[in-house]
mmCIF file of C-alpha atoms and ligand atoms in Angstrom:
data_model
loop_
_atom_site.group_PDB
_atom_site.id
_atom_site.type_symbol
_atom_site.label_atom_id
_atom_site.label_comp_id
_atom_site.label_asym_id
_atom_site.label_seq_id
_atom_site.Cartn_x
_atom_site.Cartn_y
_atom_site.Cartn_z
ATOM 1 C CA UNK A 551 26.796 30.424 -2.306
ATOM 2 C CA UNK A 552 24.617 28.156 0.256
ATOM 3 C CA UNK A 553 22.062 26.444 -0.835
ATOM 4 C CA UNK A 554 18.335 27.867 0.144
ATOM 5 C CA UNK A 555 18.253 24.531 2.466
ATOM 6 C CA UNK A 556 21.950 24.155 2.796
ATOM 7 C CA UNK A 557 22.371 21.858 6.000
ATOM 8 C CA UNK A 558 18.499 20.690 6.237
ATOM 9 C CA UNK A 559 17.256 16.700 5.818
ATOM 10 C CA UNK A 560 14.792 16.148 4.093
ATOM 11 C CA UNK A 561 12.496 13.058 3.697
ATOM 12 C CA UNK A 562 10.028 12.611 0.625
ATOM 13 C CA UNK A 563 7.444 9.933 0.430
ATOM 14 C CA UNK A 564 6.711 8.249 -3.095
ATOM 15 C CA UNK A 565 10.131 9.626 -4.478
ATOM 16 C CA UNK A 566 10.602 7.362 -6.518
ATOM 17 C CA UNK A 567 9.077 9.467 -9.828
ATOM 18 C CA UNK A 568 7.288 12.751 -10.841
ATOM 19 C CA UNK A 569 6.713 15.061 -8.090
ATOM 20 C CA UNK A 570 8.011 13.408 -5.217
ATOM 21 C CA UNK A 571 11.313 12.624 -7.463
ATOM 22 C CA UNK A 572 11.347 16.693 -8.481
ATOM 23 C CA UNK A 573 11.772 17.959 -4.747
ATOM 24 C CA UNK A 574 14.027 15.269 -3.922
ATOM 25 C CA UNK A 575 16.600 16.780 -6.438
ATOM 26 C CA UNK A 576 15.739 20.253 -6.511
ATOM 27 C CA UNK A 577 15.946 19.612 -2.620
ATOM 28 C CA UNK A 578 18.898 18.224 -2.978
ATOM 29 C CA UNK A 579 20.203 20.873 -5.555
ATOM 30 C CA UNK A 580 19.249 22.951 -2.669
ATOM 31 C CA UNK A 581 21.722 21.430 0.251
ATOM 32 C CA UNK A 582 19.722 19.167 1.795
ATOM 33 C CA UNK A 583 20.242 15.651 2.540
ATOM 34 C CA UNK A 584 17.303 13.858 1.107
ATOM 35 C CA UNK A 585 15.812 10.846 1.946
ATOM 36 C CA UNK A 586 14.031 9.145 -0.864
ATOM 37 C CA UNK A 587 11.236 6.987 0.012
ATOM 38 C CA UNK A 588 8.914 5.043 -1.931
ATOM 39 C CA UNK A 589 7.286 1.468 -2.284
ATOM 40 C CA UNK A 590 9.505 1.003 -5.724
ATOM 41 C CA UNK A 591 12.610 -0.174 -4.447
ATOM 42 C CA UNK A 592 14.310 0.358 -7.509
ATOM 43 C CA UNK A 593 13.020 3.286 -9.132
ATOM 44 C CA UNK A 594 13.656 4.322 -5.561
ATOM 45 C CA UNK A 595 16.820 3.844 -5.139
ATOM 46 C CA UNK A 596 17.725 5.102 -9.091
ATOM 47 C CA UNK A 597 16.650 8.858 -7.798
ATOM 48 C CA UNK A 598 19.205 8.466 -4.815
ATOM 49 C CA UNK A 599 21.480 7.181 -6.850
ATOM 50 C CA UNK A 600 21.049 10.145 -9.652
ATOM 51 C CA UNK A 601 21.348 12.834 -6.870
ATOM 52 C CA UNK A 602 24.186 11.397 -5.209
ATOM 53 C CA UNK A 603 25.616 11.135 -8.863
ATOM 54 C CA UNK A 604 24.796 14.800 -9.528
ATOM 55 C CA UNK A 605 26.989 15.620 -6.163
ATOM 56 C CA UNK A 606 24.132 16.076 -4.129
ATOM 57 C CA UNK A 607 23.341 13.361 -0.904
ATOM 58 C CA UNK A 608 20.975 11.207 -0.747
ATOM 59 C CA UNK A 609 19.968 7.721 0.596
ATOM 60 C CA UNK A 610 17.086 5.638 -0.215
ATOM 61 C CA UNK A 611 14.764 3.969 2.322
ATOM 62 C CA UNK A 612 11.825 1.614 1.396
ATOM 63 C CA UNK A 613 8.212 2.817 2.978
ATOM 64 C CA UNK A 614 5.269 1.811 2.763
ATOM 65 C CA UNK A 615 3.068 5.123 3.919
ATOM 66 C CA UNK A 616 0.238 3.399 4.877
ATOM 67 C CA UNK A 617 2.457 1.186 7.510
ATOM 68 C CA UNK A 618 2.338 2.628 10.936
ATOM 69 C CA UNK A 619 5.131 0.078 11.843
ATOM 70 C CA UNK A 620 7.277 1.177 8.776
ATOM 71 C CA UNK A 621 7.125 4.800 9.711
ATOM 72 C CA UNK A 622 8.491 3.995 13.430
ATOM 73 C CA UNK A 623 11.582 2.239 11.547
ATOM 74 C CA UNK A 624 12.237 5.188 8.853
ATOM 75 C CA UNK A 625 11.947 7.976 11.227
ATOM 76 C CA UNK A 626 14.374 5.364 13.545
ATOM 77 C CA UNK A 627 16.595 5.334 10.649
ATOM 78 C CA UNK A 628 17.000 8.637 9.985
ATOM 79 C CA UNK A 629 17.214 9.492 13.802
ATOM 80 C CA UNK A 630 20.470 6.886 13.799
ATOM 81 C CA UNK A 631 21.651 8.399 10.661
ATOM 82 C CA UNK A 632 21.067 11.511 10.282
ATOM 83 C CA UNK A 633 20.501 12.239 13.790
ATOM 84 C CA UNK A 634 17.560 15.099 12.597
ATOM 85 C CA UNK A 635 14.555 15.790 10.104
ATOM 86 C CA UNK A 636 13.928 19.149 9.167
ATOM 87 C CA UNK A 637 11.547 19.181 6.182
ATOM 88 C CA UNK A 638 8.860 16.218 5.478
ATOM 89 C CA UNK A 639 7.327 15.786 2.216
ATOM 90 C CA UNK A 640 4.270 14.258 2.119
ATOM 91 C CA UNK A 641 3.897 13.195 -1.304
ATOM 92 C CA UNK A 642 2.883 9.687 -1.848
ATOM 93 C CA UNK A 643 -0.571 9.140 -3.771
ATOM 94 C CA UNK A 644 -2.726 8.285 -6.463
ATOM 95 C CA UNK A 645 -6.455 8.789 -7.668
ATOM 96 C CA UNK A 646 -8.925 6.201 -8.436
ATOM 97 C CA UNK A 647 -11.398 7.344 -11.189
ATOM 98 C CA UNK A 648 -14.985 5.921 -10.385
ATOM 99 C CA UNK A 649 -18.810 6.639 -10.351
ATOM 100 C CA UNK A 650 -19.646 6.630 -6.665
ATOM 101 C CA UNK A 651 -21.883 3.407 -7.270
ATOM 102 C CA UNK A 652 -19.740 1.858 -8.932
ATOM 103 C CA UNK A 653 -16.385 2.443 -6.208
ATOM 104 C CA UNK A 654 -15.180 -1.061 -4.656
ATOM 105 C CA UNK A 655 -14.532 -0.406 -0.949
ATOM 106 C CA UNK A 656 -11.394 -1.833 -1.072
ATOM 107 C CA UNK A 657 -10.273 0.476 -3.338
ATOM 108 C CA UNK A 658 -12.065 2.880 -1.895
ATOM 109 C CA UNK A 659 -9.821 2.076 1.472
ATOM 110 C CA UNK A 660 -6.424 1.314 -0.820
ATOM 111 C CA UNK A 661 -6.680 4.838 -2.041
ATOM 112 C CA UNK A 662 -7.557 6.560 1.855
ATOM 113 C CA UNK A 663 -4.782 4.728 3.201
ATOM 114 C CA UNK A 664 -2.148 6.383 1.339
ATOM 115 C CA UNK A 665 -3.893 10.224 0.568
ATOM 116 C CA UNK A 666 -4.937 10.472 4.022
ATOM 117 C CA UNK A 667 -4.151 8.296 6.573
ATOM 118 C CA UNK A 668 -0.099 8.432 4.741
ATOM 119 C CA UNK A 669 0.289 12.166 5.465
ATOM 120 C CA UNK A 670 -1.188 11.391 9.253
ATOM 121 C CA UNK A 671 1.403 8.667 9.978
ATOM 122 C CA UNK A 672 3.624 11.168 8.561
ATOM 123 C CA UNK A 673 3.431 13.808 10.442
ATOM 124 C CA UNK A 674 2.805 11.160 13.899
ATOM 125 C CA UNK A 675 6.159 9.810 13.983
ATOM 126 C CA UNK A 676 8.042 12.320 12.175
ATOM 127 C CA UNK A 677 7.251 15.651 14.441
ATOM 128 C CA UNK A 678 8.808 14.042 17.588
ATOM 129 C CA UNK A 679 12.518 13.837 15.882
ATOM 130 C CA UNK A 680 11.560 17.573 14.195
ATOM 131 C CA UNK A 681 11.112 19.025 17.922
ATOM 132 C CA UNK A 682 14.625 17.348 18.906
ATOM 133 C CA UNK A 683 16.180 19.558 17.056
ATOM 134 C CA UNK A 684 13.954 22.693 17.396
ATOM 135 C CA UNK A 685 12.205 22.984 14.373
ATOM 136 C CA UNK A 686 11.087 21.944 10.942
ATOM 137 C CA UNK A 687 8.984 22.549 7.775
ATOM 138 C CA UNK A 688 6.446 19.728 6.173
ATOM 139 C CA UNK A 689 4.811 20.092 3.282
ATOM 140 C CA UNK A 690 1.084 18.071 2.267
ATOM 141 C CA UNK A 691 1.403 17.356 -1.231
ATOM 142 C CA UNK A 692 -2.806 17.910 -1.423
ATOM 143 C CA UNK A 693 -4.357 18.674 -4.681
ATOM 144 C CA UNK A 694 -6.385 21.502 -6.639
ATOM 145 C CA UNK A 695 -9.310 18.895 -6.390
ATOM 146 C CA UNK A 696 -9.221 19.538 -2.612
ATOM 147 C CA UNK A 697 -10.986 23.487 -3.732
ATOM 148 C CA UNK A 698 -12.389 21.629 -6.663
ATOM 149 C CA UNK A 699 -13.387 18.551 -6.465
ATOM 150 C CA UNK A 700 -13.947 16.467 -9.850
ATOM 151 C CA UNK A 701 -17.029 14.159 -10.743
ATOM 152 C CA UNK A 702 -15.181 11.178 -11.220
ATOM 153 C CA UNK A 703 -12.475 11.166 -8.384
ATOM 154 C CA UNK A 704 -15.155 11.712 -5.441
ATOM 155 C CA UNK A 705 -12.702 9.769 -3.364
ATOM 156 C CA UNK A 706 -9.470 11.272 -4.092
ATOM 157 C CA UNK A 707 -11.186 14.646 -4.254
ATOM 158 C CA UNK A 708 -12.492 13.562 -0.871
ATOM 159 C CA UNK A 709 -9.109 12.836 0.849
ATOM 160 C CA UNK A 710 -7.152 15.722 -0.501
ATOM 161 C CA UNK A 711 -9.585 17.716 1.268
ATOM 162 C CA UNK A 712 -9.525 16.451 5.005
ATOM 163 C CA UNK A 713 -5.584 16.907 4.081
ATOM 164 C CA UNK A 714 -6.123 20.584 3.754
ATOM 165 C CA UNK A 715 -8.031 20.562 7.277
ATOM 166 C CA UNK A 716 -5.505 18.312 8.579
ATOM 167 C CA UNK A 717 -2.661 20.261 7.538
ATOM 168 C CA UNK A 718 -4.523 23.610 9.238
ATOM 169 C CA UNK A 719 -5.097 21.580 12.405
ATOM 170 C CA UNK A 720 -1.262 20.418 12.755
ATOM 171 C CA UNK A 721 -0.410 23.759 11.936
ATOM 172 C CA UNK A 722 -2.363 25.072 14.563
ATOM 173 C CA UNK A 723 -1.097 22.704 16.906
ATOM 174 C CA UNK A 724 2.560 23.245 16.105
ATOM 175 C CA UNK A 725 2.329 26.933 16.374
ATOM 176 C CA UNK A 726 0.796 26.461 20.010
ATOM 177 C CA UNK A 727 3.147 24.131 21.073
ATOM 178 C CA UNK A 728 6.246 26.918 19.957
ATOM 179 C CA UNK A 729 7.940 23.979 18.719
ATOM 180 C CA UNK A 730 9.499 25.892 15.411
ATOM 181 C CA UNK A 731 7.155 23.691 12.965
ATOM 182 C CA UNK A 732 5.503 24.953 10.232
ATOM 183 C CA UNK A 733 3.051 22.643 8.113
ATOM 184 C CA UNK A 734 1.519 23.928 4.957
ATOM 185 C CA UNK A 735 0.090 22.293 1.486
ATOM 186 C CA UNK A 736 0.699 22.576 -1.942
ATOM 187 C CA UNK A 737 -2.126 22.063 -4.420
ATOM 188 C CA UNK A 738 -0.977 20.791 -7.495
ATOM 189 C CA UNK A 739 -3.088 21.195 -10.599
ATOM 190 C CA UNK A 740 -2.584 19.260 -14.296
ATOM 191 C CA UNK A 741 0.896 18.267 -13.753
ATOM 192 C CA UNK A 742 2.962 16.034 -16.465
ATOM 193 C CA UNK A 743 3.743 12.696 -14.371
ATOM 194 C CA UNK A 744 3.157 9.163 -14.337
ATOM 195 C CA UNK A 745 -0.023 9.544 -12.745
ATOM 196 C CA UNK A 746 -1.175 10.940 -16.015
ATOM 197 C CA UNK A 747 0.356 8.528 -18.278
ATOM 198 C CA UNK A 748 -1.795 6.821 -20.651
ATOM 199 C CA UNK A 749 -2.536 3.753 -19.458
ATOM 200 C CA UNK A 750 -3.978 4.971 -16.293
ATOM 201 C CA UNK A 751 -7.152 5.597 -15.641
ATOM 202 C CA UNK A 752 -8.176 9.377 -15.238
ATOM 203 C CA UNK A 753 -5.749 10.390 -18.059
ATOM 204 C CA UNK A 754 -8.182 11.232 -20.743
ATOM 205 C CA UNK A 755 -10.262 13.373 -17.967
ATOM 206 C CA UNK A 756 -7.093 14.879 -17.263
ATOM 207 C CA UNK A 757 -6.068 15.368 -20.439
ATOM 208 C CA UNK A 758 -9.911 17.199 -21.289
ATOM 209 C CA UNK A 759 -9.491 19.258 -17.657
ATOM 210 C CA UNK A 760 -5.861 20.365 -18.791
ATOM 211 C CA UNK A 761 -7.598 22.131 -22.073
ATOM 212 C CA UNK A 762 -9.409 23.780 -19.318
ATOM 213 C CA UNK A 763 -6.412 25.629 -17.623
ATOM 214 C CA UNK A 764 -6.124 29.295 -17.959
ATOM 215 C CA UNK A 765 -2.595 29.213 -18.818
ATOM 216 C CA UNK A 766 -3.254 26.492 -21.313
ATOM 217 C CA UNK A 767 -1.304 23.982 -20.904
ATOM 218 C CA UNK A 768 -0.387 21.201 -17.781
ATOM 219 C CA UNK A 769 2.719 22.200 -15.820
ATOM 220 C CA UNK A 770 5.832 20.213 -15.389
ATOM 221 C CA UNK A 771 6.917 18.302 -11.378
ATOM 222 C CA UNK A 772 9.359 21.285 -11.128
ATOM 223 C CA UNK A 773 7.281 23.601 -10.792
ATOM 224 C CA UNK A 774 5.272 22.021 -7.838
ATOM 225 C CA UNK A 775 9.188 21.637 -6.324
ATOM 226 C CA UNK A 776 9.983 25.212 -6.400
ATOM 227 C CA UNK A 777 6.819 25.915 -4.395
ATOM 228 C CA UNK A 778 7.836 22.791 -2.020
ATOM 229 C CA UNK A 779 11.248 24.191 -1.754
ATOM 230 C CA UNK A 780 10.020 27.712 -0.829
ATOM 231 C CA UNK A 781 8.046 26.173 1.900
ATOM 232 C CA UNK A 782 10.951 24.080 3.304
ATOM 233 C CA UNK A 783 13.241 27.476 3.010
ATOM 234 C CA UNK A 784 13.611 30.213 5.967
ATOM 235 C CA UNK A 785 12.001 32.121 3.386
ATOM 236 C CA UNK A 786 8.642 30.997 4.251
ATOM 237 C CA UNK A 787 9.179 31.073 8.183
ATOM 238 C CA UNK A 788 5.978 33.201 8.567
ATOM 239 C CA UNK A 789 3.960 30.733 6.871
ATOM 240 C CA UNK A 790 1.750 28.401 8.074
ATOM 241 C CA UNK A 791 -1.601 26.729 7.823
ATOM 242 C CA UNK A 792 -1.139 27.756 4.361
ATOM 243 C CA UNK A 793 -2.620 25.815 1.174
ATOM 244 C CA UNK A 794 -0.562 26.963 -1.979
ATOM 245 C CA UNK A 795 -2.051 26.068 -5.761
ATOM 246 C CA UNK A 796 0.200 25.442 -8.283
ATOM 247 C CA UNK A 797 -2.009 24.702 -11.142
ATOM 248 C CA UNK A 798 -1.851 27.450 -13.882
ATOM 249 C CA UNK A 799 -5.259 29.047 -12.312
ATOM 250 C CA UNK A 800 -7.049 25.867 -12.698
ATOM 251 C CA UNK A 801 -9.354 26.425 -9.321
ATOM 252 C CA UNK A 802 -9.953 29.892 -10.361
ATOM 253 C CA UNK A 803 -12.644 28.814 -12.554
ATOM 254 C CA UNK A 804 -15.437 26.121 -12.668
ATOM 255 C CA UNK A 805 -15.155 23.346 -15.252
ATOM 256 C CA UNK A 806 -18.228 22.504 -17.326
ATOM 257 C CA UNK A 807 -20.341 19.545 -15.944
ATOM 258 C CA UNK A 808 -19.537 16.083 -17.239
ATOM 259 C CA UNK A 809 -21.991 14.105 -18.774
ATOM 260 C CA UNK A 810 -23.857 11.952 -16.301
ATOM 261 C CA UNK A 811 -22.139 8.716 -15.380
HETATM 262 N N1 NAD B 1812 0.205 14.775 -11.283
HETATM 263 C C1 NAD B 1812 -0.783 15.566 -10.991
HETATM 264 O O1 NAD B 1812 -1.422 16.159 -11.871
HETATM 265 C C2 NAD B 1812 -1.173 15.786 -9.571
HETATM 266 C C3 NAD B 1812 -2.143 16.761 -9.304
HETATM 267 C C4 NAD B 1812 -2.507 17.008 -8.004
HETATM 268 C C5 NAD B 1812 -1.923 16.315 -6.983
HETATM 269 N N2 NAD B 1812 -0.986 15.366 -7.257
HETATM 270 C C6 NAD B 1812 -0.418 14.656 -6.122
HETATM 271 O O2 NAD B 1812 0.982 14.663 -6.204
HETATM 272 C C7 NAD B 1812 1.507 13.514 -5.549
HETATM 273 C C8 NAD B 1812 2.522 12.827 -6.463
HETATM 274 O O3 NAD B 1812 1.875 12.390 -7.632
HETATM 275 P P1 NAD B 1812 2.603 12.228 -9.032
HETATM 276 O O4 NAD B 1812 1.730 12.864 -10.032
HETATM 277 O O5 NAD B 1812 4.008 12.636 -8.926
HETATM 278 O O6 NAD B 1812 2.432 10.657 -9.241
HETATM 279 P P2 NAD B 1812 3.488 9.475 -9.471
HETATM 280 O O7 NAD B 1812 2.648 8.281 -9.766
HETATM 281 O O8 NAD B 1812 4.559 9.868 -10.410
HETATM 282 O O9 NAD B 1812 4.185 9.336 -8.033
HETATM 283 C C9 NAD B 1812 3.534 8.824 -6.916
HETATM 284 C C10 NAD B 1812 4.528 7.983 -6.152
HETATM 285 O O10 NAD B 1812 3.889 7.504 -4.953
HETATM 286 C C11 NAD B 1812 4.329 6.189 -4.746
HETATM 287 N N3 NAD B 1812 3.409 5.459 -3.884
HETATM 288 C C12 NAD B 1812 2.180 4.968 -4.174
HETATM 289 N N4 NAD B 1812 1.665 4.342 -3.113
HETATM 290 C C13 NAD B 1812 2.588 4.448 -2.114
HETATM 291 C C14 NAD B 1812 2.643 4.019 -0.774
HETATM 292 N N5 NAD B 1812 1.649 3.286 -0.222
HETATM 293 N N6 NAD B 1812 3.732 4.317 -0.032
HETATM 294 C C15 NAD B 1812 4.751 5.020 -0.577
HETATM 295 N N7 NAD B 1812 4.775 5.452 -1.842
HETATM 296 C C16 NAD B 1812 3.694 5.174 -2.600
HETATM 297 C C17 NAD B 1812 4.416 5.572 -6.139
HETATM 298 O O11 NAD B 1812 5.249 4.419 -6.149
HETATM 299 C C18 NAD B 1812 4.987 6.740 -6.927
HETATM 300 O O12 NAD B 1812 6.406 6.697 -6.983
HETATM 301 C C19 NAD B 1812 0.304 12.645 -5.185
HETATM 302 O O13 NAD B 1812 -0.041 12.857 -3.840
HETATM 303 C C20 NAD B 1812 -0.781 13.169 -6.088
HETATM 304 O O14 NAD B 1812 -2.068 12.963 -5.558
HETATM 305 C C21 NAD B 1812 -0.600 15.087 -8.529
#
């Protein structure tokens, strides 16, 4: 039986582990030929290596999201290679937990350039090769703290909201240009990654916001992939503009306050 994006390529930023690595296999699973990308060259390069090893096909390509000059080579890579790009996974991030007067601006900039101004370059230079071949699907990895934001992410919370916007905007666009692109996001909630892992910081409040959940408990990459892979599918060729949680009804309810910082 054919894969539900049998045929497709694929290209996922910050592949290299957790959710990003999740939809480059299921993807894969799925048909596709997936293009790992990441700043972790050999994490990177490990996922490509697994999928191809699992029969699937896969190649990895070092990208820095946040480098308008490394996007133009990628999406010249792929156009060489693969000669198309169907579905574009805008993945790469991270959140920087910090009181608003305490928030360096570099950091402050560090964490923009890759929530926000990654997806942008994203969808710049990779919606050209899409039209060339009539068509494609990207998917916004944004986040449930774009309906809710949290206390001590204002930043990230910040940027995963113009994502949502921007993601409506190119949707719009794309529809009015009858170019066969759709562009949605996915807003993950508490999901079990590195981001999370201990030694970061925003764990513990993730760890207290998790308890939080209706369902109880954080979910797991795959289940943020499914959604992805949904998106990427025919299945979802009447949807657009859309902005999908995935979070265990996290954003259906308010969190009590946190004590002042
Ligand atoms: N884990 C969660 O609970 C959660 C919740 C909501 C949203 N998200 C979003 O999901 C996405 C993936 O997060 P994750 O939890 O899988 O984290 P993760 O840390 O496992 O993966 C993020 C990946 O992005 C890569 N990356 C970082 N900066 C990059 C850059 N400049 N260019 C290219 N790659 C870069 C990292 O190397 C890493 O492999 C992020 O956008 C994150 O904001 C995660």
């Amino acid at each position: 039986m054919p894969g539900r994006v049998e045929g497709k390529v694929a290209l996922v930023t910050g592949a290299a582990s957790g959710i990003g690595e999740a939809c480059a296999t299921l993807l894969a699973r799925e048909g596709a030929s997936v293009v790992v990308t990441d700043i972790r060259q050999e994490a990177g390069r490990g996922v490509a290596d697994a999928i191809s090893a699992a029969g699937g096909t896969a190649d990895f390509l070092l990208l820095d999201v946040t480098d308008e000059a490394a996007w133009t080579t990628t999406i010249g890579d792929v156009r060489r290679r693969q000669g198309r790009l169907d579905i574009l996974v805008n993945n790469a991030g991270f959140g920087i937990a910090s009181a608003i007067v305490d928030f360096p601006l570099e950091d402050w900039r560090r964490q923009t350039a890759v929530v926000y101004d990654g997806p942008f370059l994203g969808m710049k230079h990779a919606i050209p090769l899409m039209r060339e071949g009539g068509g494609g699907s990207i998917v916004n990895i944004s986040s449930a703290n774009a309906f809710l934001p949290v206390a001590m992410m204002p930043g990230y919370s910040a940027a995963k909201a113009a994502l949502s916007n921007l993601t409506k905007s190119v949707a719009q666009q794309c529809g009015a240009a009858r170019d066969g692109i759709r562009c949605n996001a996915v807003l993950p909630g508490m999901i079990d990654t590195p981001m999370h892992a201990p030694d970061r910081r925003g764990a513990a409040m993730a760890e207290r916001a998790a308890a939080n959940v209706p369902l109880g408990l954080k979910g797991e990459p795959i289940d943020v992939a499914y959604g992805v892979l949904w998106l990427a599918s025919e299945e979802a060729r009447y949807v657009t503009g859309a902005e999908i949680p995935i979070d265990g009804g996290f954003t259906t309810r308010f969190l009590p306050m946190p004590p002042a910082a």
